[in-house]
Amino acid sequence: RDFCLSRGLGDVYKRQAKPMEELEKHDHAGHGDHKPAADTGKGGDAALVAIVADCVAAGESCLSHCIRLLASGDTSMGECAKAVTDMLAVCKATQSLAASGSKHLASIASVCVAACSDCASACAPHDGHHAECTACKKACDDTVAAMKKIAG
């Protein structure tokens, strides 16, 4: 507290999280009827989140593989690494929007289709040679199919 106040950072001090004692006093008795968002029809789509999460996981593995090969001097994975990097950025945002049931999900769906299609195309030449690329391509293809339904 004194550190923040002595440096004119009173606003920072005031924004600090509430003490645990205050949080524990909050009455949660009326919260017992909560259901997962997918069960209520409001909020996120658990199945879509799982599809995109699989794509992110496969993409992370593929990118690590690409980086290892690039570090050893194999430049054949350069385009794959670029495409998977873009795909990961888009899919992580898509996953978050899908989980929250965001009204912006349909807008990002077409971007996700494009990024995953590009990634699958970049992985295609390595499909059958590198298990990571094969898994990434499949996950991207699955995500494209799911996102096309959202994009319309």
PDB file of C-alpha atoms in Angstrom:
ATOM      1  CA  ARG A   1       0.000   0.000   0.000  1.00  0.00           C
ATOM      2  CA  ASP A   2       2.668   2.469   1.046  1.00  0.00           C
ATOM      3  CA  PHE A   3       4.752   1.670  -2.039  1.00  0.00           C
ATOM      4  CA  CYS A   4       1.858   2.495  -4.388  1.00  0.00           C
ATOM      5  CA  LEU A   5       0.780   5.590  -2.489  1.00  0.00           C
ATOM      6  CA  SER A   6       4.321   6.990  -2.186  1.00  0.00           C
ATOM      7  CA  ARG A   7       4.699   6.874  -5.966  1.00  0.00           C
ATOM      8  CA  GLY A   8       1.363   8.466  -6.798  1.00  0.00           C
ATOM      9  CA  LEU A   9      -0.152   5.124  -7.695  1.00  0.00           C
ATOM     10  CA  GLY A  10      -3.214   5.338  -5.469  1.00  0.00           C
ATOM     11  CA  ASP A  11      -5.425   4.148  -8.306  1.00  0.00           C
ATOM     12  CA  VAL A  12      -3.357   0.979  -8.608  1.00  0.00           C
ATOM     13  CA  TYR A  13      -3.754   0.337  -4.891  1.00  0.00           C
ATOM     14  CA  LYS A  14      -7.519   0.887  -5.051  1.00  0.00           C
ATOM     15  CA  ARG A  15      -7.867  -1.569  -7.965  1.00  0.00           C
ATOM     16  CA  GLN A  16      -6.200  -4.419  -6.102  1.00  0.00           C
ATOM     17  CA  ALA A  17      -8.255  -7.537  -5.600  1.00  0.00           C
ATOM     18  CA  LYS A  18     -10.565  -7.767  -2.608  1.00  0.00           C
ATOM     19  CA  PRO A  19      -9.094  -9.474   0.441  1.00  0.00           C
ATOM     20  CA  MET A  20      -9.935 -13.180   0.701  1.00  0.00           C
ATOM     21  CA  GLU A  21     -12.008 -12.561   3.835  1.00  0.00           C
ATOM     22  CA  GLU A  22     -14.369 -10.333   1.844  1.00  0.00           C
ATOM     23  CA  LEU A  23     -14.691 -12.878  -0.936  1.00  0.00           C
ATOM     24  CA  GLU A  24     -15.458 -15.661   1.530  1.00  0.00           C
ATOM     25  CA  LYS A  25     -18.312 -13.600   3.013  1.00  0.00           C
ATOM     26  CA  HIS A  26     -20.154 -13.574  -0.322  1.00  0.00           C
ATOM     27  CA  ASP A  27     -23.350 -15.646  -0.139  1.00  0.00           C
ATOM     28  CA  HIS A  28     -23.308 -18.382  -2.776  1.00  0.00           C
ATOM     29  CA  ALA A  29     -26.554 -19.991  -1.593  1.00  0.00           C
ATOM     30  CA  GLY A  30     -28.500 -18.886  -4.666  1.00  0.00           C
ATOM     31  CA  HIS A  31     -25.907 -20.227  -7.081  1.00  0.00           C
ATOM     32  CA  GLY A  32     -26.827 -23.903  -6.729  1.00  0.00           C
ATOM     33  CA  ASP A  33     -28.956 -24.047  -9.858  1.00  0.00           C
ATOM     34  CA  HIS A  34     -26.119 -23.215 -12.250  1.00  0.00           C
ATOM     35  CA  LYS A  35     -25.842 -25.532 -15.222  1.00  0.00           C
ATOM     36  CA  PRO A  36     -23.093 -25.698 -17.831  1.00  0.00           C
ATOM     37  CA  ALA A  37     -23.717 -23.232 -20.656  1.00  0.00           C
ATOM     38  CA  ALA A  38     -24.240 -25.978 -23.224  1.00  0.00           C
ATOM     39  CA  ASP A  39     -27.063 -27.441 -21.091  1.00  0.00           C
ATOM     40  CA  THR A  40     -28.952 -24.177 -20.793  1.00  0.00           C
ATOM     41  CA  GLY A  41     -28.844 -23.190 -24.427  1.00  0.00           C
ATOM     42  CA  LYS A  42     -27.084 -19.975 -23.422  1.00  0.00           C
ATOM     43  CA  GLY A  43     -23.404 -19.266 -23.607  1.00  0.00           C
ATOM     44  CA  GLY A  44     -20.828 -21.564 -25.132  1.00  0.00           C
ATOM     45  CA  ASP A  45     -20.937 -24.594 -27.349  1.00  0.00           C
ATOM     46  CA  ALA A  46     -18.919 -27.310 -25.605  1.00  0.00           C
ATOM     47  CA  ALA A  47     -18.642 -29.515 -28.702  1.00  0.00           C
ATOM     48  CA  LEU A  48     -17.303 -26.661 -30.832  1.00  0.00           C
ATOM     49  CA  VAL A  49     -14.889 -25.619 -28.089  1.00  0.00           C
ATOM     50  CA  ALA A  50     -13.574 -29.201 -27.983  1.00  0.00           C
ATOM     51  CA  ILE A  51     -13.052 -29.321 -31.765  1.00  0.00           C
ATOM     52  CA  VAL A  52     -11.149 -26.038 -31.772  1.00  0.00           C
ATOM     53  CA  ALA A  53      -9.192 -27.058 -28.650  1.00  0.00           C
ATOM     54  CA  ASP A  54      -8.059 -30.215 -30.461  1.00  0.00           C
ATOM     55  CA  CYS A  55      -6.903 -28.047 -33.354  1.00  0.00           C
ATOM     56  CA  VAL A  56      -4.947 -25.791 -30.996  1.00  0.00           C
ATOM     57  CA  ALA A  57      -3.315 -28.783 -29.278  1.00  0.00           C
ATOM     58  CA  ALA A  58      -2.363 -30.400 -32.598  1.00  0.00           C
ATOM     59  CA  GLY A  59      -1.117 -27.048 -33.878  1.00  0.00           C
ATOM     60  CA  GLU A  60       1.092 -26.502 -30.813  1.00  0.00           C
ATOM     61  CA  SER A  61       2.628 -29.932 -31.331  1.00  0.00           C
ATOM     62  CA  CYS A  62       3.117 -29.292 -35.057  1.00  0.00           C
ATOM     63  CA  LEU A  63       4.712 -25.898 -34.428  1.00  0.00           C
ATOM     64  CA  SER A  64       7.141 -27.401 -31.912  1.00  0.00           C
ATOM     65  CA  HIS A  65       8.063 -30.045 -34.481  1.00  0.00           C
ATOM     66  CA  CYS A  66       8.563 -27.379 -37.173  1.00  0.00           C
ATOM     67  CA  ILE A  67      10.787 -25.337 -34.873  1.00  0.00           C
ATOM     68  CA  ARG A  68      12.935 -28.380 -34.015  1.00  0.00           C
ATOM     69  CA  LEU A  69      13.424 -29.137 -37.711  1.00  0.00           C
ATOM     70  CA  LEU A  70      14.087 -25.504 -38.581  1.00  0.00           C
ATOM     71  CA  ALA A  71      16.671 -25.340 -35.773  1.00  0.00           C
ATOM     72  CA  SER A  72      18.443 -28.359 -37.260  1.00  0.00           C
ATOM     73  CA  GLY A  73      18.657 -26.576 -40.627  1.00  0.00           C
ATOM     74  CA  ASP A  74      15.656 -28.186 -42.357  1.00  0.00           C
ATOM     75  CA  THR A  75      13.921 -25.202 -43.976  1.00  0.00           C
ATOM     76  CA  SER A  76      11.198 -27.332 -45.581  1.00  0.00           C
ATOM     77  CA  MET A  77       8.986 -26.620 -42.567  1.00  0.00           C
ATOM     78  CA  GLY A  78       9.138 -22.831 -42.880  1.00  0.00           C
ATOM     79  CA  GLU A  79       5.770 -22.363 -44.592  1.00  0.00           C
ATOM     80  CA  CYS A  80       4.161 -24.873 -42.272  1.00  0.00           C
ATOM     81  CA  ALA A  81       5.462 -22.975 -39.228  1.00  0.00           C
ATOM     82  CA  LYS A  82       4.106 -19.673 -40.563  1.00  0.00           C
ATOM     83  CA  ALA A  83       0.691 -21.138 -41.345  1.00  0.00           C
ATOM     84  CA  VAL A  84       0.353 -22.921 -38.004  1.00  0.00           C
ATOM     85  CA  THR A  85       1.349 -19.741 -36.147  1.00  0.00           C
ATOM     86  CA  ASP A  86      -1.481 -17.841 -37.846  1.00  0.00           C
ATOM     87  CA  MET A  87      -3.896 -20.715 -37.260  1.00  0.00           C
ATOM     88  CA  LEU A  88      -3.056 -20.839 -33.559  1.00  0.00           C
ATOM     89  CA  ALA A  89      -3.729 -17.134 -33.086  1.00  0.00           C
ATOM     90  CA  VAL A  90      -7.095 -17.352 -34.835  1.00  0.00           C
ATOM     91  CA  CYS A  91      -8.151 -20.641 -33.212  1.00  0.00           C
ATOM     92  CA  LYS A  92      -7.313 -19.433 -29.706  1.00  0.00           C
ATOM     93  CA  ALA A  93      -9.540 -16.390 -30.246  1.00  0.00           C
ATOM     94  CA  THR A  94     -12.228 -18.589 -31.801  1.00  0.00           C
ATOM     95  CA  GLN A  95     -12.070 -21.008 -28.884  1.00  0.00           C
ATOM     96  CA  SER A  96     -12.563 -18.188 -26.414  1.00  0.00           C
ATOM     97  CA  LEU A  97     -15.513 -16.744 -28.350  1.00  0.00           C
ATOM     98  CA  ALA A  98     -17.098 -20.189 -28.720  1.00  0.00           C
ATOM     99  CA  ALA A  99     -16.725 -20.862 -24.995  1.00  0.00           C
ATOM    100  CA  SER A 100     -18.500 -17.656 -24.073  1.00  0.00           C
ATOM    101  CA  GLY A 101     -21.204 -17.923 -26.720  1.00  0.00           C
ATOM    102  CA  SER A 102     -20.095 -14.595 -28.139  1.00  0.00           C
ATOM    103  CA  LYS A 103     -22.171 -12.803 -30.730  1.00  0.00           C
ATOM    104  CA  HIS A 104     -18.888 -12.331 -32.633  1.00  0.00           C
ATOM    105  CA  LEU A 105     -18.332 -16.051 -33.209  1.00  0.00           C
ATOM    106  CA  ALA A 106     -19.979 -16.017 -36.639  1.00  0.00           C
ATOM    107  CA  SER A 107     -17.757 -13.120 -37.698  1.00  0.00           C
ATOM    108  CA  ILE A 108     -14.525 -14.882 -36.775  1.00  0.00           C
ATOM    109  CA  ALA A 109     -15.723 -18.217 -38.184  1.00  0.00           C
ATOM    110  CA  SER A 110     -14.814 -17.292 -41.766  1.00  0.00           C
ATOM    111  CA  VAL A 111     -11.355 -16.132 -40.647  1.00  0.00           C
ATOM    112  CA  CYS A 112     -10.943 -19.423 -38.783  1.00  0.00           C
ATOM    113  CA  VAL A 113     -11.938 -21.358 -41.918  1.00  0.00           C
ATOM    114  CA  ALA A 114      -9.322 -19.459 -43.934  1.00  0.00           C
ATOM    115  CA  ALA A 115      -6.536 -19.859 -41.355  1.00  0.00           C
ATOM    116  CA  CYS A 116      -7.237 -23.563 -40.808  1.00  0.00           C
ATOM    117  CA  SER A 117      -7.493 -24.177 -44.560  1.00  0.00           C
ATOM    118  CA  ASP A 118      -4.124 -22.483 -45.078  1.00  0.00           C
ATOM    119  CA  CYS A 119      -2.609 -24.515 -42.254  1.00  0.00           C
ATOM    120  CA  ALA A 120      -4.011 -27.794 -43.614  1.00  0.00           C
ATOM    121  CA  SER A 121      -2.609 -26.933 -47.057  1.00  0.00           C
ATOM    122  CA  ALA A 122       0.807 -26.188 -45.558  1.00  0.00           C
ATOM    123  CA  CYS A 123       0.736 -29.474 -43.607  1.00  0.00           C
ATOM    124  CA  ALA A 124      -0.433 -31.523 -46.618  1.00  0.00           C
ATOM    125  CA  PRO A 125       3.037 -32.012 -48.186  1.00  0.00           C
ATOM    126  CA  HIS A 126       4.270 -33.387 -44.853  1.00  0.00           C
ATOM    127  CA  ASP A 127       1.212 -35.582 -44.224  1.00  0.00           C
ATOM    128  CA  GLY A 128       2.384 -39.167 -43.921  1.00  0.00           C
ATOM    129  CA  HIS A 129       5.993 -38.098 -43.281  1.00  0.00           C
ATOM    130  CA  HIS A 130       5.541 -36.317 -39.939  1.00  0.00           C
ATOM    131  CA  ALA A 131       2.911 -37.506 -37.459  1.00  0.00           C
ATOM    132  CA  GLU A 132       2.569 -33.979 -36.054  1.00  0.00           C
ATOM    133  CA  CYS A 133       1.679 -32.581 -39.476  1.00  0.00           C
ATOM    134  CA  THR A 134      -0.781 -35.404 -40.113  1.00  0.00           C
ATOM    135  CA  ALA A 135      -2.539 -34.727 -36.802  1.00  0.00           C
ATOM    136  CA  CYS A 136      -2.537 -30.964 -37.390  1.00  0.00           C
ATOM    137  CA  LYS A 137      -3.988 -31.337 -40.889  1.00  0.00           C
ATOM    138  CA  LYS A 138      -6.774 -33.609 -39.607  1.00  0.00           C
ATOM    139  CA  ALA A 139      -7.606 -31.253 -36.731  1.00  0.00           C
ATOM    140  CA  CYS A 140      -7.659 -28.283 -39.115  1.00  0.00           C
ATOM    141  CA  ASP A 141      -9.934 -30.157 -41.525  1.00  0.00           C
ATOM    142  CA  ASP A 142     -12.304 -30.979 -38.640  1.00  0.00           C
ATOM    143  CA  THR A 143     -12.294 -27.352 -37.498  1.00  0.00           C
ATOM    144  CA  VAL A 144     -12.971 -26.097 -41.031  1.00  0.00           C
ATOM    145  CA  ALA A 145     -16.002 -28.395 -41.290  1.00  0.00           C
ATOM    146  CA  ALA A 146     -17.369 -27.196 -37.948  1.00  0.00           C
ATOM    147  CA  MET A 147     -16.683 -23.510 -38.589  1.00  0.00           C
ATOM    148  CA  LYS A 148     -18.284 -23.572 -42.048  1.00  0.00           C
ATOM    149  CA  LYS A 149     -21.562 -24.417 -40.316  1.00  0.00           C
ATOM    150  CA  ILE A 150     -21.190 -21.308 -38.144  1.00  0.00           C
ATOM    151  CA  ALA A 151     -19.955 -18.997 -40.924  1.00  0.00           C
ATOM    152  CA  GLY A 152     -22.928 -19.931 -43.069  1.00  0.00           C
TER     153      GLY A 152
END
